[in-house]
Amino acid sequence: MDVKETGGIGVALANCRRCGRLFNKRSHDVCPSCIHEEENKIAEIRDYLREHPLANIYEVSQGTSATYEEIVDLIRRGKLLLRQYPNMMYPCERCGAPTQSGRLCMNCAQELSSEIQTGERKYSANKPYKENRNRGFYSKE
């Protein structure tokens, strides 16, 4: 990302991660045009799901202008919430089990969490005793 100085005001320029166009980056990593397009797709998907609440992602993809990958990306980023739509499942990135939110299924998320906690416990158990830290050293000279 380039920051150009124009008249004392910093302008953050970036390339849109979706279309590649240069734009003034404020809080998003996509340009205003792509944001508008994404919002329209979200509205289209929600409308389709209201009419077809038991549809799966493939059916939604066929019934709207959104691709399977775009729908999964919107779900993972929290733009589409699926509590009311039980068939909107996609595979966990770790094990392939069906999930409805995030990148991992519930089991994988719990396994990773417990592995992290176990690793933290092992790390803290192997730390040297800190009582004598920052007291200097002893020399016979």
mmCIF file of C-alpha atoms in Angstrom:
data_model
loop_
_atom_site.group_PDB
_atom_site.id
_atom_site.type_symbol
_atom_site.label_atom_id
_atom_site.label_comp_id
_atom_site.label_asym_id
_atom_site.label_seq_id
_atom_site.Cartn_x
_atom_site.Cartn_y
_atom_site.Cartn_z
ATOM 1 C CA MET A 1 0.000 0.000 0.000
ATOM 2 C CA ASP A 2 1.346 3.414 -0.956
ATOM 3 C CA VAL A 3 0.723 6.514 1.088
ATOM 4 C CA LYS A 4 0.915 9.702 -0.949
ATOM 5 C CA GLU A 5 1.080 13.146 0.585
ATOM 6 C CA THR A 6 -1.238 15.632 -1.109
ATOM 7 C CA GLY A 7 -1.659 19.031 0.437
ATOM 8 C CA GLY A 8 -0.732 17.826 3.924
ATOM 9 C CA ILE A 9 -3.363 15.090 3.926
ATOM 10 C CA GLY A 10 -2.270 11.438 3.795
ATOM 11 C CA VAL A 11 -4.077 9.378 1.165
ATOM 12 C CA ALA A 12 -3.764 5.613 1.467
ATOM 13 C CA LEU A 13 -3.912 4.065 -1.987
ATOM 14 C CA ALA A 14 -4.350 0.343 -2.453
ATOM 15 C CA ASN A 15 -5.351 -2.150 -5.082
ATOM 16 C CA CYS A 16 -8.731 -3.794 -4.610
ATOM 17 C CA ARG A 17 -8.256 -7.443 -3.624
ATOM 18 C CA ARG A 18 -11.169 -8.453 -5.876
ATOM 19 C CA CYS A 19 -10.845 -6.421 -9.083
ATOM 20 C CA GLY A 20 -7.344 -4.927 -8.790
ATOM 21 C CA ARG A 21 -8.445 -1.308 -9.274
ATOM 22 C CA LEU A 22 -6.619 1.416 -7.398
ATOM 23 C CA PHE A 23 -8.732 3.116 -4.717
ATOM 24 C CA ASN A 24 -8.473 5.247 -1.574
ATOM 25 C CA LYS A 25 -8.280 2.654 1.179
ATOM 26 C CA ARG A 26 -10.075 3.749 4.321
ATOM 27 C CA SER A 27 -11.395 0.745 6.175
ATOM 28 C CA HIS A 28 -11.943 -1.937 3.532
ATOM 29 C CA ASP A 29 -9.592 -3.941 1.355
ATOM 30 C CA VAL A 30 -11.986 -3.748 -1.592
ATOM 31 C CA CYS A 31 -13.026 -0.739 -3.668
ATOM 32 C CA PRO A 32 -16.451 0.933 -3.242
ATOM 33 C CA SER A 33 -17.660 -0.620 -6.504
ATOM 34 C CA CYS A 34 -16.888 -4.155 -5.275
ATOM 35 C CA ILE A 35 -18.451 -3.393 -1.877
ATOM 36 C CA HIS A 36 -21.661 -2.348 -3.644
ATOM 37 C CA GLU A 37 -21.556 -5.500 -5.810
ATOM 38 C CA GLU A 38 -21.014 -7.680 -2.711
ATOM 39 C CA GLU A 39 -23.934 -6.052 -0.885
ATOM 40 C CA ASN A 40 -26.174 -6.719 -3.895
ATOM 41 C CA LYS A 41 -25.124 -10.405 -3.928
ATOM 42 C CA ILE A 42 -25.800 -10.699 -0.194
ATOM 43 C CA ALA A 43 -29.287 -9.235 -0.676
ATOM 44 C CA GLU A 44 -29.914 -11.588 -3.613
ATOM 45 C CA ILE A 45 -28.781 -14.623 -1.574
ATOM 46 C CA ARG A 46 -30.948 -13.619 1.402
ATOM 47 C CA ASP A 47 -33.977 -13.162 -0.871
ATOM 48 C CA TYR A 48 -33.378 -16.590 -2.415
ATOM 49 C CA LEU A 49 -33.031 -18.193 1.024
ATOM 50 C CA ARG A 50 -36.280 -16.580 2.227
ATOM 51 C CA GLU A 51 -38.060 -18.242 -0.699
ATOM 52 C CA HIS A 52 -36.094 -21.532 -0.404
ATOM 53 C CA PRO A 53 -35.126 -21.984 3.284
ATOM 54 C CA LEU A 54 -34.050 -25.631 2.787
ATOM 55 C CA ALA A 55 -31.692 -24.895 -0.121
ATOM 56 C CA ASN A 56 -28.035 -25.887 0.062
ATOM 57 C CA ILE A 57 -25.096 -23.788 -1.137
ATOM 58 C CA TYR A 58 -25.069 -25.393 -4.591
ATOM 59 C CA GLU A 59 -28.762 -24.641 -5.098
ATOM 60 C CA VAL A 60 -28.289 -21.057 -3.925
ATOM 61 C CA SER A 61 -25.354 -20.702 -6.308
ATOM 62 C CA GLN A 62 -27.467 -21.964 -9.211
ATOM 63 C CA GLY A 63 -30.406 -19.729 -8.269
ATOM 64 C CA THR A 64 -28.377 -16.522 -7.846
ATOM 65 C CA SER A 65 -25.447 -14.737 -9.487
ATOM 66 C CA ALA A 66 -23.102 -15.775 -6.655
ATOM 67 C CA THR A 67 -20.626 -18.639 -7.088
ATOM 68 C CA TYR A 68 -20.150 -21.408 -4.519
ATOM 69 C CA GLU A 69 -16.780 -19.910 -3.526
ATOM 70 C CA GLU A 70 -18.254 -16.426 -3.087
ATOM 71 C CA ILE A 71 -21.030 -17.775 -0.859
ATOM 72 C CA VAL A 72 -18.581 -19.721 1.327
ATOM 73 C CA ASP A 73 -16.318 -16.643 1.556
ATOM 74 C CA LEU A 74 -19.265 -14.486 2.672
ATOM 75 C CA ILE A 75 -20.188 -17.052 5.328
ATOM 76 C CA ARG A 76 -16.611 -17.365 6.621
ATOM 77 C CA ARG A 77 -16.263 -13.591 6.872
ATOM 78 C CA GLY A 78 -19.520 -13.362 8.832
ATOM 79 C CA LYS A 79 -21.442 -11.491 6.142
ATOM 80 C CA LEU A 80 -24.042 -14.278 5.862
ATOM 81 C CA LEU A 81 -25.443 -15.881 9.007
ATOM 82 C CA LEU A 82 -27.047 -19.283 8.546
ATOM 83 C CA ARG A 83 -28.840 -20.098 11.799
ATOM 84 C CA GLN A 84 -32.197 -20.461 10.055
ATOM 85 C CA TYR A 85 -30.885 -22.446 7.068
ATOM 86 C CA PRO A 86 -29.865 -25.981 8.114
ATOM 87 C CA ASN A 87 -28.738 -27.180 4.666
ATOM 88 C CA MET A 88 -26.243 -24.381 4.026
ATOM 89 C CA MET A 89 -23.131 -26.403 4.883
ATOM 90 C CA TYR A 90 -19.598 -26.408 3.488
ATOM 91 C CA PRO A 91 -16.510 -28.469 4.374
ATOM 92 C CA CYS A 92 -14.192 -27.761 7.307
ATOM 93 C CA GLU A 93 -10.742 -26.707 6.073
ATOM 94 C CA ARG A 94 -9.028 -29.185 8.395
ATOM 95 C CA CYS A 95 -11.064 -32.416 8.256
ATOM 96 C CA GLY A 96 -13.740 -31.850 5.603
ATOM 97 C CA ALA A 97 -16.687 -32.326 7.979
ATOM 98 C CA PRO A 98 -19.708 -30.112 7.263
ATOM 99 C CA THR A 99 -19.873 -26.779 9.076
ATOM 100 C CA GLN A 100 -21.974 -23.621 8.908
ATOM 101 C CA SER A 101 -19.611 -20.957 10.191
ATOM 102 C CA GLY A 102 -15.950 -20.098 10.229
ATOM 103 C CA ARG A 103 -13.160 -22.124 8.687
ATOM 104 C CA LEU A 104 -13.280 -25.118 11.037
ATOM 105 C CA CYS A 105 -15.996 -27.435 12.306
ATOM 106 C CA MET A 106 -16.766 -27.436 16.025
ATOM 107 C CA ASN A 107 -14.656 -30.565 16.706
ATOM 108 C CA CYS A 108 -11.548 -29.191 14.965
ATOM 109 C CA ALA A 109 -11.924 -25.826 16.688
ATOM 110 C CA GLN A 110 -12.115 -27.556 20.091
ATOM 111 C CA GLU A 111 -9.126 -29.805 19.278
ATOM 112 C CA LEU A 112 -6.990 -26.835 18.232
ATOM 113 C CA SER A 113 -8.039 -24.899 21.305
ATOM 114 C CA SER A 114 -7.056 -27.742 23.633
ATOM 115 C CA GLU A 115 -3.738 -28.209 21.764
ATOM 116 C CA ILE A 116 -2.973 -24.515 22.235
ATOM 117 C CA GLN A 117 -3.818 -24.697 25.947
ATOM 118 C CA THR A 118 -1.654 -27.809 26.353
ATOM 119 C CA GLY A 119 1.197 -26.086 24.550
ATOM 120 C CA GLU A 120 0.875 -23.022 26.770
ATOM 121 C CA ARG A 121 0.980 -25.203 29.895
ATOM 122 C CA LYS A 122 4.105 -27.005 28.652
ATOM 123 C CA TYR A 123 5.744 -23.687 27.773
ATOM 124 C CA SER A 124 5.040 -22.155 31.185
ATOM 125 C CA ALA A 125 6.239 -25.334 32.953
ATOM 126 C CA ASN A 126 9.594 -25.174 31.121
ATOM 127 C CA LYS A 127 10.281 -21.500 31.911
ATOM 128 C CA PRO A 128 13.202 -20.897 34.239
ATOM 129 C CA TYR A 129 12.500 -19.761 37.771
ATOM 130 C CA LYS A 130 12.106 -15.969 37.631
ATOM 131 C CA GLU A 131 12.877 -14.950 41.231
ATOM 132 C CA ASN A 132 16.544 -14.185 40.591
ATOM 133 C CA ARG A 133 16.021 -12.350 37.305
ATOM 134 C CA ASN A 134 17.439 -8.838 36.883
ATOM 135 C CA ARG A 135 19.661 -9.087 39.970
ATOM 136 C CA GLY A 136 22.946 -9.090 38.094
ATOM 137 C CA PHE A 137 25.562 -11.808 38.347
ATOM 138 C CA TYR A 138 28.196 -12.911 40.826
ATOM 139 C CA SER A 139 31.877 -12.671 39.985
ATOM 140 C CA LYS A 140 34.914 -13.772 42.034
ATOM 141 C CA GLU A 141 37.126 -10.971 40.749
#
